[in-house]
PDB file of C-alpha atoms in Angstrom:
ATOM      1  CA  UNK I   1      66.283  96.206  85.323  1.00 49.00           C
ATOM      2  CA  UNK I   2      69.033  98.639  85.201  1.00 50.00           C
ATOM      3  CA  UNK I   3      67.683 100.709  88.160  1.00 50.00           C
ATOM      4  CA  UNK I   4      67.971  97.159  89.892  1.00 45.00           C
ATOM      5  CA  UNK I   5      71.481  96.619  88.660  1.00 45.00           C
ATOM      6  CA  UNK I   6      72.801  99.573  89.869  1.00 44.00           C
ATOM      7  CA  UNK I   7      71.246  99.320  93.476  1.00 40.00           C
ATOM      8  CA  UNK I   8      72.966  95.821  93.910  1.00 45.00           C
ATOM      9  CA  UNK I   9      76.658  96.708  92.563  1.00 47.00           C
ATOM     10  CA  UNK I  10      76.458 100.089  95.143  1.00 44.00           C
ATOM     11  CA  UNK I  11      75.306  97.144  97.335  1.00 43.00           C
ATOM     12  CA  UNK I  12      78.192  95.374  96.698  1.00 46.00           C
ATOM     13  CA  UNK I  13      80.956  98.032  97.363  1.00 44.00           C
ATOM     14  CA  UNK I  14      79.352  99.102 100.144  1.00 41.00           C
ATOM     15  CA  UNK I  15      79.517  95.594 101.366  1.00 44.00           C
ATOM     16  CA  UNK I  16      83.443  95.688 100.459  1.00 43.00           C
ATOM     17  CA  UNK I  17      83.950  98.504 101.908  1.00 43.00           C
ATOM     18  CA  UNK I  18      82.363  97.438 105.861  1.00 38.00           C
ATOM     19  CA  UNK I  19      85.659  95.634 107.073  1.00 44.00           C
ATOM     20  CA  UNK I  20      87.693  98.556 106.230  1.00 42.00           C
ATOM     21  CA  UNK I  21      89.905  99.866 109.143  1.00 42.00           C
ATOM     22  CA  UNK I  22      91.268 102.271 107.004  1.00 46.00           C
ATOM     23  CA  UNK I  23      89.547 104.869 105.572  1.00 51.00           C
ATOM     24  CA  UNK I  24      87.479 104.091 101.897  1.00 56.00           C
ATOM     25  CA  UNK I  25      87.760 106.840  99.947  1.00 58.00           C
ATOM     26  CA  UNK I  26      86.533 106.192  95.828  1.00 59.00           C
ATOM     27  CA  UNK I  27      88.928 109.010  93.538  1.00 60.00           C
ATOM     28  CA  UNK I  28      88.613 109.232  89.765  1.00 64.00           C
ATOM     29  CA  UNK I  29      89.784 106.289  88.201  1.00 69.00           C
ATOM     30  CA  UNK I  30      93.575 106.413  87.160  1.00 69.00           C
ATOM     31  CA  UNK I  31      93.067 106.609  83.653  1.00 65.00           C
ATOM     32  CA  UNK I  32      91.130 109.823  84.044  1.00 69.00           C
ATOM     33  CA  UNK I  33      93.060 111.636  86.931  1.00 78.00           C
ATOM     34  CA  UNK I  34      96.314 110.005  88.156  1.00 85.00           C
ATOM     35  CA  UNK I  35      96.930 109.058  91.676  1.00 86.00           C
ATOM     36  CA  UNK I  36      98.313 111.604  94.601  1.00 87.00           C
ATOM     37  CA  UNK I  37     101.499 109.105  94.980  1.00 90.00           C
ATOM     38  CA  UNK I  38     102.150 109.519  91.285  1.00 90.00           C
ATOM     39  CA  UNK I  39     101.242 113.234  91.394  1.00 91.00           C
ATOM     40  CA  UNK I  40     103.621 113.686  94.145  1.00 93.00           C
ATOM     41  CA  UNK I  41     106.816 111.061  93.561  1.00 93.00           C
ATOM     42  CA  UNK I  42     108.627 114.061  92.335  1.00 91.00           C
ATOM     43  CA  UNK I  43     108.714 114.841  95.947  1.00 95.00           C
ATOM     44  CA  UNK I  44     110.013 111.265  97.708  1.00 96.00           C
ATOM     45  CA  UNK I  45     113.930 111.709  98.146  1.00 96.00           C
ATOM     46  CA  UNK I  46     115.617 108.910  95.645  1.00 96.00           C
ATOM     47  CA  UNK I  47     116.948 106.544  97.841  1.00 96.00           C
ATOM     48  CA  UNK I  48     113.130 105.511  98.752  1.00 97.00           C
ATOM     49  CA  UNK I  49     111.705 105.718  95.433  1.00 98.00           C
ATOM     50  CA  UNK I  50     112.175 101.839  93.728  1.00 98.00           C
ATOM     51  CA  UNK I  51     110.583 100.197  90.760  1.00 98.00           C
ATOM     52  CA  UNK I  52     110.594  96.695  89.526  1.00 98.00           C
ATOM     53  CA  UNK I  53     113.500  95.442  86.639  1.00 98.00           C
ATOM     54  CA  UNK I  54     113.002  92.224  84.684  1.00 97.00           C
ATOM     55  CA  UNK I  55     115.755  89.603  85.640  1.00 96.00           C
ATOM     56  CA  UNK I  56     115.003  86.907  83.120  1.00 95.00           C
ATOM     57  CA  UNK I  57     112.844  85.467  80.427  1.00 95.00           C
ATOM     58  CA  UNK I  58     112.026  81.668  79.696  1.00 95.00           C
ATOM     59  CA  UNK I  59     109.919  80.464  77.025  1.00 94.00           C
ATOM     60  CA  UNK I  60     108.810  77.095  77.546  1.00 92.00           C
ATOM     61  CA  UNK I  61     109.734  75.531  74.320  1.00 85.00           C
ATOM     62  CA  UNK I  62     114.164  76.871  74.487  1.00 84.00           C
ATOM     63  CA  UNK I  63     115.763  74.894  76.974  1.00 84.00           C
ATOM     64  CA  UNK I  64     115.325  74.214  80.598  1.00 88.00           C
ATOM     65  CA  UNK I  65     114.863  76.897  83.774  1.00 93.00           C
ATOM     66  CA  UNK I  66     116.892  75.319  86.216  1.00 94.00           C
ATOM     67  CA  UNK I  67     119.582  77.917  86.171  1.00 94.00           C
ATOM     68  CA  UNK I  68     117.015  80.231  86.108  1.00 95.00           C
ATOM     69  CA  UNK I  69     115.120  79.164  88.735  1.00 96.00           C
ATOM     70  CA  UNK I  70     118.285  78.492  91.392  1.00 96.00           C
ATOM     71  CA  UNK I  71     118.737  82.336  90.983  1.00 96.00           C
ATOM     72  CA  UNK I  72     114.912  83.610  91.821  1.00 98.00           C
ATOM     73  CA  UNK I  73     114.952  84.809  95.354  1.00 97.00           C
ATOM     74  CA  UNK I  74     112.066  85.868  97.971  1.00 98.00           C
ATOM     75  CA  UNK I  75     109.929  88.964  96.560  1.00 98.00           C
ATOM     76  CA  UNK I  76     110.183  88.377  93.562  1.00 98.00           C
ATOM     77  CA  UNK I  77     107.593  88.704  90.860  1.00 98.00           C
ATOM     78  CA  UNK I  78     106.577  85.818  88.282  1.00 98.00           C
ATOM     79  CA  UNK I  79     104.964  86.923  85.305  1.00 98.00           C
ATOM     80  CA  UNK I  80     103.453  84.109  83.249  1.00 97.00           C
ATOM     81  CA  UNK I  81     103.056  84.970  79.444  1.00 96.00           C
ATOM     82  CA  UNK I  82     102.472  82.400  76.345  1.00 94.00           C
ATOM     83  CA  UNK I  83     104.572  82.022  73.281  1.00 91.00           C
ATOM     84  CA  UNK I  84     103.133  82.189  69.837  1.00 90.00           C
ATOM     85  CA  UNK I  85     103.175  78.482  69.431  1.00 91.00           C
ATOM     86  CA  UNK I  86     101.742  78.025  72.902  1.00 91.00           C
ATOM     87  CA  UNK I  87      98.757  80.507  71.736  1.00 90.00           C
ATOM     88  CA  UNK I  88      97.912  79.025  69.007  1.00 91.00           C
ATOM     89  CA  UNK I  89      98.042  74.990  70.417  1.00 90.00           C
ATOM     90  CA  UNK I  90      95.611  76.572  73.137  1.00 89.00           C
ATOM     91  CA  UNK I  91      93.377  78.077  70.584  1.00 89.00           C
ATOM     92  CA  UNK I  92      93.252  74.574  68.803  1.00 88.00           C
ATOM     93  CA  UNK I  93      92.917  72.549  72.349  1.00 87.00           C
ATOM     94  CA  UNK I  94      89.854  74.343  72.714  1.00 86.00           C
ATOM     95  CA  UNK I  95      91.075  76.166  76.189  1.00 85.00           C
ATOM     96  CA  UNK I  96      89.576  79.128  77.634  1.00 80.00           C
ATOM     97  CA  UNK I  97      92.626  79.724  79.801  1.00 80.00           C
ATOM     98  CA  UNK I  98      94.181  81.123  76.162  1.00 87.00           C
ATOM     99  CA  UNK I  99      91.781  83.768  75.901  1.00 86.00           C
ATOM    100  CA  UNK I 100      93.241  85.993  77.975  1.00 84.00           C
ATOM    101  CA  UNK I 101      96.399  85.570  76.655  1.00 86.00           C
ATOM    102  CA  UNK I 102      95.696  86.666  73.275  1.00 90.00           C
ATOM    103  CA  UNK I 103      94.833  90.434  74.606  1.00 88.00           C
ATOM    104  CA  UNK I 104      97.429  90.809  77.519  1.00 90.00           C
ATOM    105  CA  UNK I 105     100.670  90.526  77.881  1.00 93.00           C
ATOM    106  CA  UNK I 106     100.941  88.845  81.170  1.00 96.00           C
ATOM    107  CA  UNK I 107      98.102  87.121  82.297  1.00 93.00           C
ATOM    108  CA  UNK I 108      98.888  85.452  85.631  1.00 95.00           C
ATOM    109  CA  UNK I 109     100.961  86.883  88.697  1.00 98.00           C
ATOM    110  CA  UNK I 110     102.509  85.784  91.432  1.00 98.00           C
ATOM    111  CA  UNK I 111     105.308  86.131  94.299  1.00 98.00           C
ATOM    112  CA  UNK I 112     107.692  84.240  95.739  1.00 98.00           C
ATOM    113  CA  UNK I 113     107.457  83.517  99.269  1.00 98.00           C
ATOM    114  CA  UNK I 114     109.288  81.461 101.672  1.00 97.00           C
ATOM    115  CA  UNK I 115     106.712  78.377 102.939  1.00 93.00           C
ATOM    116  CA  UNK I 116     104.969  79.517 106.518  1.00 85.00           C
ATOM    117  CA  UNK I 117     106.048  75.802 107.265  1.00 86.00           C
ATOM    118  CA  UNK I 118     109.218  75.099 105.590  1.00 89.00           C
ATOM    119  CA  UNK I 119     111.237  77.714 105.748  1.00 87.00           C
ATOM    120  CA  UNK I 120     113.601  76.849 103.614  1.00 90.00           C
ATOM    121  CA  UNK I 121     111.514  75.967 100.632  1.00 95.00           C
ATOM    122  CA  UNK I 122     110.388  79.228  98.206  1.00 98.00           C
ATOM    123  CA  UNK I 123     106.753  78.818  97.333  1.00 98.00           C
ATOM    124  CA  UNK I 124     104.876  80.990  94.616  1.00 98.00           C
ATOM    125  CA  UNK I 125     101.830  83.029  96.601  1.00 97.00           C
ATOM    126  CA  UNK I 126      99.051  84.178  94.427  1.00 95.00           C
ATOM    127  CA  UNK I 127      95.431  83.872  93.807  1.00 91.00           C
ATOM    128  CA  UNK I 128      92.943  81.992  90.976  1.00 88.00           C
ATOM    129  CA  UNK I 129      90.111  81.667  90.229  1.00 81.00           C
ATOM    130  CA  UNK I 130      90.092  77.810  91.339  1.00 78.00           C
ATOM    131  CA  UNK I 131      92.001  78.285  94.728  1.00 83.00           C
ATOM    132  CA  UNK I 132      91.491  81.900  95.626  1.00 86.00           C
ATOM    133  CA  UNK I 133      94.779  83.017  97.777  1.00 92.00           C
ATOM    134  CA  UNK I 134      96.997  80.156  97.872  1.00 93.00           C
ATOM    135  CA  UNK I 135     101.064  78.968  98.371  1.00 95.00           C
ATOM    136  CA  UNK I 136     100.119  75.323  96.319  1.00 94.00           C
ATOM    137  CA  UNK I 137     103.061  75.725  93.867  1.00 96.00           C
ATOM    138  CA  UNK I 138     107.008  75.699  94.701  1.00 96.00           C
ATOM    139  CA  UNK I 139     109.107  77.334  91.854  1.00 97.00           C
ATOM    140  CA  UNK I 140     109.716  73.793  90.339  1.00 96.00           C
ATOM    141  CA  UNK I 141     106.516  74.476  89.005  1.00 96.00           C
ATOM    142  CA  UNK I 142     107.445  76.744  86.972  1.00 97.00           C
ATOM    143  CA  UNK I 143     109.054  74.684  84.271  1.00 95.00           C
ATOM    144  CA  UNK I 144     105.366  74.204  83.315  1.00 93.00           C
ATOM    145  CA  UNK I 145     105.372  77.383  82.210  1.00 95.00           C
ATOM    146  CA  UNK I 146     106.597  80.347  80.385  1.00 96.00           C
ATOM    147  CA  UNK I 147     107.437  83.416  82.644  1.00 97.00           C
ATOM    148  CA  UNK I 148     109.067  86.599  83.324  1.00 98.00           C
ATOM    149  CA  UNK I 149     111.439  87.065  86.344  1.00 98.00           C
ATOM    150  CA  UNK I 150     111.274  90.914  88.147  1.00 98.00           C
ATOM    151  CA  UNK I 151     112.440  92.433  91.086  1.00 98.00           C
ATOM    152  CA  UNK I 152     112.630  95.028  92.945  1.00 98.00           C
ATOM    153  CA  UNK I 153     115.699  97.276  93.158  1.00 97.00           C
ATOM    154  CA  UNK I 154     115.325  97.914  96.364  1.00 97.00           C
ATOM    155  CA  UNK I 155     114.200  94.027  97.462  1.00 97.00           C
ATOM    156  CA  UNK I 156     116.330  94.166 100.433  1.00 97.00           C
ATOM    157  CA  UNK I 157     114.321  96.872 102.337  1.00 97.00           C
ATOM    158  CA  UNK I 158     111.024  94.946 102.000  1.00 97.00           C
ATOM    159  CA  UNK I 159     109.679  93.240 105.004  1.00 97.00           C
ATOM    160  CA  UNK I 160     110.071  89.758 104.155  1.00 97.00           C
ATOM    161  CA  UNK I 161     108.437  88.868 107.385  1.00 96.00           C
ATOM    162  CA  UNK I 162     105.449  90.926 106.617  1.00 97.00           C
ATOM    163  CA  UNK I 163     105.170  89.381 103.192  1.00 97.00           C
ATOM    164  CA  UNK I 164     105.341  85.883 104.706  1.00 96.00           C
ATOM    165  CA  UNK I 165     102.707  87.006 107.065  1.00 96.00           C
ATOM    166  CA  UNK I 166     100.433  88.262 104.386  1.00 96.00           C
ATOM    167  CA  UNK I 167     100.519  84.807 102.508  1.00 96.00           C
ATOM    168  CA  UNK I 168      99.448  83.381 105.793  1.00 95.00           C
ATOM    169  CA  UNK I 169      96.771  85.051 106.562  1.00 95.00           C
ATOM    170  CA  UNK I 170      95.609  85.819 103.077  1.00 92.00           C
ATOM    171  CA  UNK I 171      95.352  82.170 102.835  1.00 92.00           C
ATOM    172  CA  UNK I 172      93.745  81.505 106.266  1.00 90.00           C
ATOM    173  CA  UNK I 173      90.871  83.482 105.709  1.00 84.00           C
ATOM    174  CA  UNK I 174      89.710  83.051 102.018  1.00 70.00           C
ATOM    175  CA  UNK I 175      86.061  82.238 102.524  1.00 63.00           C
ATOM    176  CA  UNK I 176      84.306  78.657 101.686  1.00 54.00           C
ATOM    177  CA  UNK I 177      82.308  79.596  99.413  1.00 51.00           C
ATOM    178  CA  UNK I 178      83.963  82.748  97.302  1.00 54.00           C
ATOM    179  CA  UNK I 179      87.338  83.091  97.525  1.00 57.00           C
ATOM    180  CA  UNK I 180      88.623  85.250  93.874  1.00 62.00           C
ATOM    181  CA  UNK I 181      87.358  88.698  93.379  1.00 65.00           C
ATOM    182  CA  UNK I 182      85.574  88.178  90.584  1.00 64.00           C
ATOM    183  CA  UNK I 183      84.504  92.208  90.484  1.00 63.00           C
ATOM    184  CA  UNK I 184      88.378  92.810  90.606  1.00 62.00           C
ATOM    185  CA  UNK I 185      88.809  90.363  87.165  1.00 61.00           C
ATOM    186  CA  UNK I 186      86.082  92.427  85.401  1.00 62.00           C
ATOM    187  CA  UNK I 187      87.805  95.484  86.364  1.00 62.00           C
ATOM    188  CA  UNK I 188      84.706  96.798  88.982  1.00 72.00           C
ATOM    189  CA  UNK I 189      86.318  96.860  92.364  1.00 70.00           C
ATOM    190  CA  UNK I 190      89.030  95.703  94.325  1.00 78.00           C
ATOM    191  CA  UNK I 191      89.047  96.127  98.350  1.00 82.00           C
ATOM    192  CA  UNK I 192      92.113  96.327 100.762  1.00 88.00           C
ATOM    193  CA  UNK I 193      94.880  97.051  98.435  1.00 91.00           C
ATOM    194  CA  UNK I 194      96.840  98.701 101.448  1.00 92.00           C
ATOM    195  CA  UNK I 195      96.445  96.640 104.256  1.00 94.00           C
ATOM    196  CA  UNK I 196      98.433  97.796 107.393  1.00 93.00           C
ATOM    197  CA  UNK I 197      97.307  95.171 109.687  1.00 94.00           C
ATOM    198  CA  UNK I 198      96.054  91.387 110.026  1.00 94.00           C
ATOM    199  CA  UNK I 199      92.424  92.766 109.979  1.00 93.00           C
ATOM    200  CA  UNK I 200      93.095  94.641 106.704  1.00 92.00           C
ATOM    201  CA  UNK I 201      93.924  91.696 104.976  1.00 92.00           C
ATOM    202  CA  UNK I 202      91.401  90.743 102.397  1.00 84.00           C
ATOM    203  CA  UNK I 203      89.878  87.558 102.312  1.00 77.00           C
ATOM    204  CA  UNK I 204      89.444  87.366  98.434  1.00 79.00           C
ATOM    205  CA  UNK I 205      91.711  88.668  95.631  1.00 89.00           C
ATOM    206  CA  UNK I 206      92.617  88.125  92.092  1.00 88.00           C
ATOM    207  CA  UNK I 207      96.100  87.276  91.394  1.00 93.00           C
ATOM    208  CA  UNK I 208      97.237  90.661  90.410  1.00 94.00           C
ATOM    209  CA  UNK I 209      95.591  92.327  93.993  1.00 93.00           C
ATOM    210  CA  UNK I 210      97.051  90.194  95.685  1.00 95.00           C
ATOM    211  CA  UNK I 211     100.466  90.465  95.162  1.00 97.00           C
ATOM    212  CA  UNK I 212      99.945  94.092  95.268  1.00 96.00           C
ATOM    213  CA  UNK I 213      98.527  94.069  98.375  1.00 96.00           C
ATOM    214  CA  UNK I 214     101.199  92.120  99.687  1.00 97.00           C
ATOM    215  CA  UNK I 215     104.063  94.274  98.964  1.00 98.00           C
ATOM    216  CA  UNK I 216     102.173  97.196 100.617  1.00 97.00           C
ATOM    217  CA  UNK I 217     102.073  95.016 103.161  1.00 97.00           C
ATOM    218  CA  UNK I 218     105.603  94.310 103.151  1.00 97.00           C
ATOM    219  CA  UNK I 219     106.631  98.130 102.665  1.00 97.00           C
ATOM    220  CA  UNK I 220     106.251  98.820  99.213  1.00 98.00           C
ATOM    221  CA  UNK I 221     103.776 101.562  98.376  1.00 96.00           C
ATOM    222  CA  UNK I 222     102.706 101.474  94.391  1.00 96.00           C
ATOM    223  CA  UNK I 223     102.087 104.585  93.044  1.00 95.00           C
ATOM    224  CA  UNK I 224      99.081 103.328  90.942  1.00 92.00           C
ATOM    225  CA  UNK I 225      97.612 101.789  93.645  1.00 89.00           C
ATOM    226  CA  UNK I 226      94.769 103.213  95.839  1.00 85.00           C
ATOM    227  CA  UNK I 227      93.417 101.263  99.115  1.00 81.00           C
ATOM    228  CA  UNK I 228      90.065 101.009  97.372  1.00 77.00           C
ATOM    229  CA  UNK I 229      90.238 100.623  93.551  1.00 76.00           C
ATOM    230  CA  UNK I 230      86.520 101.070  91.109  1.00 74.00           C
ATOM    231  CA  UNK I 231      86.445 100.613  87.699  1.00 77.00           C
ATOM    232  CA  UNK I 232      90.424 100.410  87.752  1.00 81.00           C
ATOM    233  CA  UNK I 233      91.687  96.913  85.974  1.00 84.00           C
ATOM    234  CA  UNK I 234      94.660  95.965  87.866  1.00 90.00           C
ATOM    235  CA  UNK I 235      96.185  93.596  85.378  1.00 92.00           C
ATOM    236  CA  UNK I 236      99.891  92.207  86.323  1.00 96.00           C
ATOM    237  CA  UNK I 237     101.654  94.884  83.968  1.00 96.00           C
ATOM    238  CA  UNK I 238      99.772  97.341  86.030  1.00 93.00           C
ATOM    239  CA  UNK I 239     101.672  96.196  88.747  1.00 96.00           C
ATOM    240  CA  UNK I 240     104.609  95.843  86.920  1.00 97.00           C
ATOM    241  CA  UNK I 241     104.862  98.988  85.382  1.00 96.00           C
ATOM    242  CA  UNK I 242     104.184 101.013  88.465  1.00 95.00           C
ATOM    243  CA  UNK I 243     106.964 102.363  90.545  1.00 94.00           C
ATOM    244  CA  UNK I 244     106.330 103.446  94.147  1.00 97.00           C
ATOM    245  CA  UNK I 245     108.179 103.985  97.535  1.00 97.00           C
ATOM    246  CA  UNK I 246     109.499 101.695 100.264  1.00 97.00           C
ATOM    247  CA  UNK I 247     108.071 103.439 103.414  1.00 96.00           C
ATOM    248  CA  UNK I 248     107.863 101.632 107.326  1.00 93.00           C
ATOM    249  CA  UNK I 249     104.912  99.461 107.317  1.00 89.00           C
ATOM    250  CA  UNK I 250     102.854  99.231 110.153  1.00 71.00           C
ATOM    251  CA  UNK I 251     101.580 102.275 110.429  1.00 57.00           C
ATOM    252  CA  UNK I 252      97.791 103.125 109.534  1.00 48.00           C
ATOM    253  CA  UNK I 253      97.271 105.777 106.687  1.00 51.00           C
ATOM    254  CA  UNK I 254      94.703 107.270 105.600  1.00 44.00           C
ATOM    255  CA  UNK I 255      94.389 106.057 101.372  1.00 43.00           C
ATOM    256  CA  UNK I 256      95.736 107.711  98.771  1.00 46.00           C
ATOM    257  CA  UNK I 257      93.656 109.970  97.101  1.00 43.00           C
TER     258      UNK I 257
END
């Protein structure tokens, strides 16, 4: 049973791996050796070295996020937490959703994007479990919600047409059938975290992988992020909490190691 176990998740990266137009290359998992980018960052002159900075915090039980809200701008980050009170009511309610919540500090992602189709309306690109990749929400959403606000110091060097792009496709080609990397959730593998072309683009993510996928995409290089991640949990503070380098995307490059 194990032998059989083992066969079918090799099976499985393998399988991840196939599309690949960059090269796959499995390093030690962070947590044992850190990454080349964060090995090297010492290196990258200043002015190209950026990291994310929370903007704002709303709680979902003081006062309303209109304000708030007018002031988000495309690329940046959501982070959706739970207050106490909202814990425990979920706890009571009976929903699973709360689970994850009680472990992690952040538990959902996502990234503002301007709509494919109306450009002038901001819509909130991420990926669940229900939808897989998907721009279904606007921000006026969030007032559903508690969240955290970040953004990029650098934000104006990112490729906002290249993020747009990425929600696009991302969203074009989730699959029928599975559409959430489920192997990403548990923390077992996550595929084309540096896409530098249309073809790169994954066609399932979680919601963390996604949006760190798209700001490679868009010219943001994460220093905790490799192109092909195993037994690596990229949670949203993982994301959060890594700092990186806005380089010219476009280009192919070999993965970090």
């Amino acid at each position: 049973m194990r032998r059989a176990l083992i066969l079918l998740l090799i099976s499985m990266l393998l399988a991840s791996c196939h599309q690949m137009s960059t090269s796959c290359k499995l390093g030690t998992p962070r947590w044992i050796k850190p990454t080349k980018a964060e090995r090297t960052a010492h290196q990258v002159p200043a002015e190209d070295r950026a990291r994310f900075e929370m903007l704002a915090r709303h709680s979902i039980h003081h006062g309303k996020p209109d304000r708030l809200i007018g002031n988000i701008q495309e690329g940046d980050l959501i982070a959706y937490h739970m207050t106490s009170r909202q814990k425990r009511d979920g706890v009571l309610d009976g929903d699973v959703r709360t689970i994850l919540y009680l472990v992690v500090k952040y538990a959902h992602l996502a990234i503002v994007v301007r709509d494919p189709d109306e450009p002038g309306k901001l819509r909130l690109y991420s990926s669940e479990s229900s939808h897989g990749p998907n721009l279904l929400e606007d921000l006026s959403d969030l007032k559903k919600h508690s969240f955290d606000v970040y953004r990029l110091d650098k934000i104006d060097r990112l490729d906002m047409n290249r993020l747009r792009e990425f929600a696009a496709v991302s969203v074009k080609k989730k699959h029928k059938c599975y559409d959430y990397s489920f192997l990403s959730m548990f923390g077992i593998w996550s595929n084309q975290l540096e896409p530098e072309t249309k073809e790169d683009i994954d066609d399932d993510y979680m919601c963390s992988t996604s949006v760190a996928a798209a700001l490679h995409y868009a010219g943001f290089d994460l220093d905790r992020v490799r192109c092909c991640e195993a037994f690596n949990l990229i949670s949203p503070s993982y994301v959060l909490n890594s700092g990186g380098r806005i380089y010219q995307p476009g280009a192919c490059r070999s993965c970090k190691q």
